[in-house]
Tab-separated table of C-alpha atoms in Angstrom:
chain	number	residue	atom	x	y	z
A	1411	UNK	CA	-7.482	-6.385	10.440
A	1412	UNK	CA	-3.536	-6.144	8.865
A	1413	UNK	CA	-4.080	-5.357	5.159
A	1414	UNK	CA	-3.696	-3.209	2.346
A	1415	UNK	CA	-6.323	-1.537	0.655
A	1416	UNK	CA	-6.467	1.035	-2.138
A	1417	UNK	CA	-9.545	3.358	-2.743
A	1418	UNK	CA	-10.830	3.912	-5.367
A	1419	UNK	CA	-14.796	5.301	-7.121
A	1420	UNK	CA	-14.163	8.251	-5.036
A	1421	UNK	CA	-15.639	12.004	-5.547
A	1422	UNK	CA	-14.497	14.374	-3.792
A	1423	UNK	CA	-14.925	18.480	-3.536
A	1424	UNK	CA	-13.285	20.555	-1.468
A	1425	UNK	CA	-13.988	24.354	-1.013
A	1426	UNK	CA	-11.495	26.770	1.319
A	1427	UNK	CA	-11.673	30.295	1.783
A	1428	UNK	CA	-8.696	32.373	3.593
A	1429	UNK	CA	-8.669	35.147	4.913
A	1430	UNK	CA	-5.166	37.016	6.216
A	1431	UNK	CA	-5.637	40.456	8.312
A	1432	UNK	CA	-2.297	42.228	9.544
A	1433	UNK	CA	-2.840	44.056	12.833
A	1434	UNK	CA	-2.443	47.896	11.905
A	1435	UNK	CA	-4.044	49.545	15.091
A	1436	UNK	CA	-1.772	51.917	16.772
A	1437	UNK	CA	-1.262	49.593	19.776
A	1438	UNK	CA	0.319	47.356	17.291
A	1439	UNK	CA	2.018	49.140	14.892
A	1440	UNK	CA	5.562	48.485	16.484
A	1441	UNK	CA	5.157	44.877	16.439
A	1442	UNK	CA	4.263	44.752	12.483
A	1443	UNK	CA	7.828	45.109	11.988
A	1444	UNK	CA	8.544	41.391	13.846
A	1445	UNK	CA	5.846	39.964	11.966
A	1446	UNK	CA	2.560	39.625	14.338
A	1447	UNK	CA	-0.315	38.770	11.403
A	1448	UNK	CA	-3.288	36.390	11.873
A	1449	UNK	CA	-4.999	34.107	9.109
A	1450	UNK	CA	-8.733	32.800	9.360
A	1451	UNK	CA	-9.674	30.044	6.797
A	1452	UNK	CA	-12.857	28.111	6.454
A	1453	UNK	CA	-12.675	24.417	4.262
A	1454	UNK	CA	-15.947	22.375	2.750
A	1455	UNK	CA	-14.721	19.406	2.716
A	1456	UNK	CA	-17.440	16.886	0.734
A	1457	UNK	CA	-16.659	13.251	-0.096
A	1458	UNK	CA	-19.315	10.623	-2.216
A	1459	UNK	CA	-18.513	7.218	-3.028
A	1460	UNK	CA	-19.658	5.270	-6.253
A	1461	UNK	CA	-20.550	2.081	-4.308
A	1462	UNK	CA	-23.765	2.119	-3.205
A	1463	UNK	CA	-22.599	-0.266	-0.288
A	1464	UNK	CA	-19.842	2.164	0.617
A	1465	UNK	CA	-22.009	5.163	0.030
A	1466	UNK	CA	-24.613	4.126	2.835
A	1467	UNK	CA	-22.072	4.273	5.626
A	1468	UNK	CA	-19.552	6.812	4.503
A	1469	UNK	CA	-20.443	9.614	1.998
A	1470	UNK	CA	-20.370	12.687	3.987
A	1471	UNK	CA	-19.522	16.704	4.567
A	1472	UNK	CA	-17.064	18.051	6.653
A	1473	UNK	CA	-16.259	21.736	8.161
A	1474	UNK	CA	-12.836	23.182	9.554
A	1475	UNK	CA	-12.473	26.406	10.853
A	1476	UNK	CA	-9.278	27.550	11.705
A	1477	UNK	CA	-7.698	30.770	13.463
A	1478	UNK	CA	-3.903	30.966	13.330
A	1479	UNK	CA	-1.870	33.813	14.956
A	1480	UNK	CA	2.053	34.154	14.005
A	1481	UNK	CA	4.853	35.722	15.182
A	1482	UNK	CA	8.093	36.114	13.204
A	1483	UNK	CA	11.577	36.204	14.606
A	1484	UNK	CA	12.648	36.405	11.349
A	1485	UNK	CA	12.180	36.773	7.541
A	1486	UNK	CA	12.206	33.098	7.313
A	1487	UNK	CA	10.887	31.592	10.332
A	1488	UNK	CA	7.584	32.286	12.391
A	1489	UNK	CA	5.957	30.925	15.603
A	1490	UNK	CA	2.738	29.817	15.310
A	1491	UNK	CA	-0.217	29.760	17.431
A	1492	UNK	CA	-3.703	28.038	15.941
A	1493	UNK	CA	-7.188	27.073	17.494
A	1494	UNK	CA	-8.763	24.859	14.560
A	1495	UNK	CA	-12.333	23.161	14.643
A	1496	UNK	CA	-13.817	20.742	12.502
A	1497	UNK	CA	-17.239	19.341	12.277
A	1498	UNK	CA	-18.117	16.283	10.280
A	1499	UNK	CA	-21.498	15.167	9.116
A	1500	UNK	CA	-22.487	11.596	7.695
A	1501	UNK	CA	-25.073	11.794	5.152
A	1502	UNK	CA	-27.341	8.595	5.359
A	1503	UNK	CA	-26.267	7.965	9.359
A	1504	UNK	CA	-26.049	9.733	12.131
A	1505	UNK	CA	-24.562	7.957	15.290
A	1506	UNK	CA	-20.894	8.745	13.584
A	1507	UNK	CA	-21.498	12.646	13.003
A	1508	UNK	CA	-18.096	13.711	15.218
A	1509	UNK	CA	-16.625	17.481	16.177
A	1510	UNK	CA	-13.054	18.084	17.331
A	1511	UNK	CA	-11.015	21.027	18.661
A	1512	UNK	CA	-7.277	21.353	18.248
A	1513	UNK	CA	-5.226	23.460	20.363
A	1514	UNK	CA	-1.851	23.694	18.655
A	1515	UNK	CA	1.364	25.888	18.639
A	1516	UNK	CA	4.436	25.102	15.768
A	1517	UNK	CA	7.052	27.035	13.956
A	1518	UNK	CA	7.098	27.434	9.998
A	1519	UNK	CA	10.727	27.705	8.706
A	1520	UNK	CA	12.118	28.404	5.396
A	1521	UNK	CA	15.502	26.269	4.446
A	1522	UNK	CA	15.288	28.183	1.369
A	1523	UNK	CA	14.076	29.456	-1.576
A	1524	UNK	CA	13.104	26.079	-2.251
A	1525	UNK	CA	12.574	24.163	0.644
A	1526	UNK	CA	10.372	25.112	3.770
A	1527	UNK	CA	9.169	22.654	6.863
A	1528	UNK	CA	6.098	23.153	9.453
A	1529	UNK	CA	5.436	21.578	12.464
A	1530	UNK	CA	2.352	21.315	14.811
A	1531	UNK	CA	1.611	20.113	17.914
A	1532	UNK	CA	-1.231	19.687	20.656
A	1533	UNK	CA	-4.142	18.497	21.784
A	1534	UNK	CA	-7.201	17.562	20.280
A	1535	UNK	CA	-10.482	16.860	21.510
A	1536	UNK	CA	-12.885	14.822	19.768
A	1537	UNK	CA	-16.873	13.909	20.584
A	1538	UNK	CA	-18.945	12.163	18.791
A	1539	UNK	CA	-22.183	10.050	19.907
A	1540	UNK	CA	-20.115	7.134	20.405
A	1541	UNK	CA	-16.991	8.550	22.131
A	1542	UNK	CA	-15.437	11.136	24.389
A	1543	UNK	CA	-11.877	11.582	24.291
A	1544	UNK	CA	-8.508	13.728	24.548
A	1545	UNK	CA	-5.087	12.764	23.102
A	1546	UNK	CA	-2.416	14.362	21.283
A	1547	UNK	CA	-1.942	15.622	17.806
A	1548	UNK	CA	0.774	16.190	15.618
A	1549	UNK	CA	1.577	17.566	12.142
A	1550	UNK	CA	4.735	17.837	10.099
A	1551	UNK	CA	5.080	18.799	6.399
A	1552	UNK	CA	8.248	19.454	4.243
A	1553	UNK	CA	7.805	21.385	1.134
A	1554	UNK	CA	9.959	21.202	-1.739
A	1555	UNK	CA	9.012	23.459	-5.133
A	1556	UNK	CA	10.882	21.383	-8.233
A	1557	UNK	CA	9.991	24.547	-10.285
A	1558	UNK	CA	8.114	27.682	-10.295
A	1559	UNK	CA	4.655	25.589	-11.670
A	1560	UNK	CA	5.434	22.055	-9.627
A	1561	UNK	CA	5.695	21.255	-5.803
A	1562	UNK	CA	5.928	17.690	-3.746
A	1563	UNK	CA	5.790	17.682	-0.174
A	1564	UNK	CA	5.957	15.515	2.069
A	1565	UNK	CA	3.806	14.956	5.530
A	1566	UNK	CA	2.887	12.988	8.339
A	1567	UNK	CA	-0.062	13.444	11.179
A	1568	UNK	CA	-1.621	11.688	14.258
A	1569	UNK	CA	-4.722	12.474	15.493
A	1570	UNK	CA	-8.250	11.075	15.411
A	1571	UNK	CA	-10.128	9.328	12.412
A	1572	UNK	CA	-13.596	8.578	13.059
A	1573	UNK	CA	-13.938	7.280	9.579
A	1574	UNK	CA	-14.706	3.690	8.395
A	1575	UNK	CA	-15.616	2.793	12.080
A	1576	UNK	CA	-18.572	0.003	11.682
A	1577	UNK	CA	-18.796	-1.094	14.582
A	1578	UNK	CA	-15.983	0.475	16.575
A	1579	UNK	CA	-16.341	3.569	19.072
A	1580	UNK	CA	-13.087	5.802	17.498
A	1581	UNK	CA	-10.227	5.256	15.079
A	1582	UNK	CA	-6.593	7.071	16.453
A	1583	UNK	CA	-4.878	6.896	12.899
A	1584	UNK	CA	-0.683	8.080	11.787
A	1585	UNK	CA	-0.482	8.643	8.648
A	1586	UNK	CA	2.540	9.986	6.152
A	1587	UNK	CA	2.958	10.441	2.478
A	1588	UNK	CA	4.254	11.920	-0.642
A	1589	UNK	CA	1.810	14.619	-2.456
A	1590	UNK	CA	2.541	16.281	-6.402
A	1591	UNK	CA	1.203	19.416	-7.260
A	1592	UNK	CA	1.333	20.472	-10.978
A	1593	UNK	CA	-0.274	24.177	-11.460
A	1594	UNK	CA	-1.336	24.158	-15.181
A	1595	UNK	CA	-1.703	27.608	-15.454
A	1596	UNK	CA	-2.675	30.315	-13.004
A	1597	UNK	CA	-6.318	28.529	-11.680
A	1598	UNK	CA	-6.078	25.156	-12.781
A	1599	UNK	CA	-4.090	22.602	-10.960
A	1600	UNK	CA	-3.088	18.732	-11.014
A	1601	UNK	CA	-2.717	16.898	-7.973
A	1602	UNK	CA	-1.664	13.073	-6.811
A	1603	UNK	CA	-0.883	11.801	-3.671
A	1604	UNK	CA	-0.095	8.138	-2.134
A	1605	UNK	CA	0.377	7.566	1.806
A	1606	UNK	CA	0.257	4.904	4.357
A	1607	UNK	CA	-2.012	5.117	7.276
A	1608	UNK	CA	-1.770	2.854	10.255
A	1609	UNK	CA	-4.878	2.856	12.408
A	1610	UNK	CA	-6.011	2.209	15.570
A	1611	UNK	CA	-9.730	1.438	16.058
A	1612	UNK	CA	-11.141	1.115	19.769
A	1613	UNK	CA	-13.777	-0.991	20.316
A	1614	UNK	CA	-17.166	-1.382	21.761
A	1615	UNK	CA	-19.851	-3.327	23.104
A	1616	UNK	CA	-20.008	-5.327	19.664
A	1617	UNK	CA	-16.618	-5.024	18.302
A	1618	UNK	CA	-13.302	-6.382	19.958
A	1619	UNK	CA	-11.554	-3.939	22.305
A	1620	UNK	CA	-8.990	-3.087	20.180
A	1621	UNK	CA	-8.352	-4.126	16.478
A	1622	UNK	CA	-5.177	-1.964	13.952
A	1623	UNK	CA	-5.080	-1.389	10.757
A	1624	UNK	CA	-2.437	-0.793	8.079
A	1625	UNK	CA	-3.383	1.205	4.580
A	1626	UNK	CA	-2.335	2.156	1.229
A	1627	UNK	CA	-4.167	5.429	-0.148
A	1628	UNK	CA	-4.071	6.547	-3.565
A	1629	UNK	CA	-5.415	9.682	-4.740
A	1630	UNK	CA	-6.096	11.969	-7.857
A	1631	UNK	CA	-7.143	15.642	-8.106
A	1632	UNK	CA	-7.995	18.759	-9.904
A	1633	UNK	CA	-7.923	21.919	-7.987
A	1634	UNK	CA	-9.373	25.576	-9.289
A	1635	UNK	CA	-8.724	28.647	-8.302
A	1636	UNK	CA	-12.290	30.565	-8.258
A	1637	UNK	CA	-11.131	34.345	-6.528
A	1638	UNK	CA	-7.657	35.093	-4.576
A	1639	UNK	CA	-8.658	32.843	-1.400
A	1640	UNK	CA	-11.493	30.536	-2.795
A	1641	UNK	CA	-10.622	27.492	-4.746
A	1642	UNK	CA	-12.040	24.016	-5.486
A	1643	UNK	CA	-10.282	20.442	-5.297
């Protein structure tokens, strides 16, 4: 299953809320001055395909939760800690409906004032009705603001995909790319993106044990900031 593929009659809306709490009890007043803050965020992540055909096996809502802890060392890099959890939901099916958890530590570091890089790394552990199974996961992004209104940046990830599977039990997928943001004014925002995914799918009683993958993705996207920490894409 070698080919390349573009997408396209996609809808997509995604909702995140943030919210960042600095530690400011007595116990942990001292260590305000390295940097100790935590960040909780919450993402809607909802995706509905023109295609009818497509539609019946893929439209469908995801949720990620995320609790990240960081330490700085210095004013421009921090360690991080993060527990994240994500829960996906398949409209018109339901023996793909799969939940991870991600255990993962990293470091964000600032080059400077233009560039910035963050890694993660760790485990995650996805379920679903079809499969049980553990295996690493990885994150890496480099940031680069051309101005104060545009930023690319560039990423790659490995982790679990459970996606497009017909009639296979999980998808392992790497993926890396090149994402544009424009920010119109101080809500609205332009976004385009277009990254090659190579994919592992593991079989099961039907499909062969093993079959990869190789894709082209091409996306488009307005984003709007509703309130401070809520915004749409």
């Amino acid at each position: 299953m070698d080919f390349i593929r573009y997408w396209r009659n996609i809808q997509s809306l995604t909702i995140r809320v943030a919210y960042n709490e600095i530690n400011t009890n007595d116990s942990l007043v001292k260590h305000m001055v390295y940097g100790i803050a935590s960040t909780t965020s919450y993402t809607i992540d909802g995706i509905a395909y023109d295609d009818e055909f497509v539609a019946a096996s893929e439209d469908r809502l995801s949720h990620l939760i995320a609790q990240q802890f960081s330490y700085s060392i210095s004013p421009r890099t921090q360690f991080v800690g993060e527990y994240r959890y994500r829960m996906v939901n398949f409209k018109n099916r339901s023996d793909v409906d799969f939940h991870s958890h991600f255990i993962l530590a990293g470091v964000d570091h600032a080059w400077s004032q233009r560039t910035s890089v963050s890694v993660r790394g760790g485990v995650e552990m996805f379920n679903s009705d079809r499969s049980d199974q553990t295996a690493p996961y990885g994150e890496l992004a480099v940031d680069y603001n051309v101005d104060r209104q545009t930023t690319v940046r560039w990423f790659s990830a490995l982790g679990f995909d459970a996606t497009e599977l017909q009639q296979f039990d999980s998808r392992y997928s790497f993926r890396t790319g090149l994402n544009a943001n424009h920010q119109v004014d101080r809500r609205l925002g332009l976004n385009g993106g277009l990254s090659y995914v190579y994919s592992d799918f593991d079989g099961g009683d039907v499909a062969p044990t093993s079959v990869t993958e190789n894709s082209i993705l091409i996306s488009a996207c307005l984003s709007y900031l509703l309130w401070s920490d809520v915004g749409l894409h």
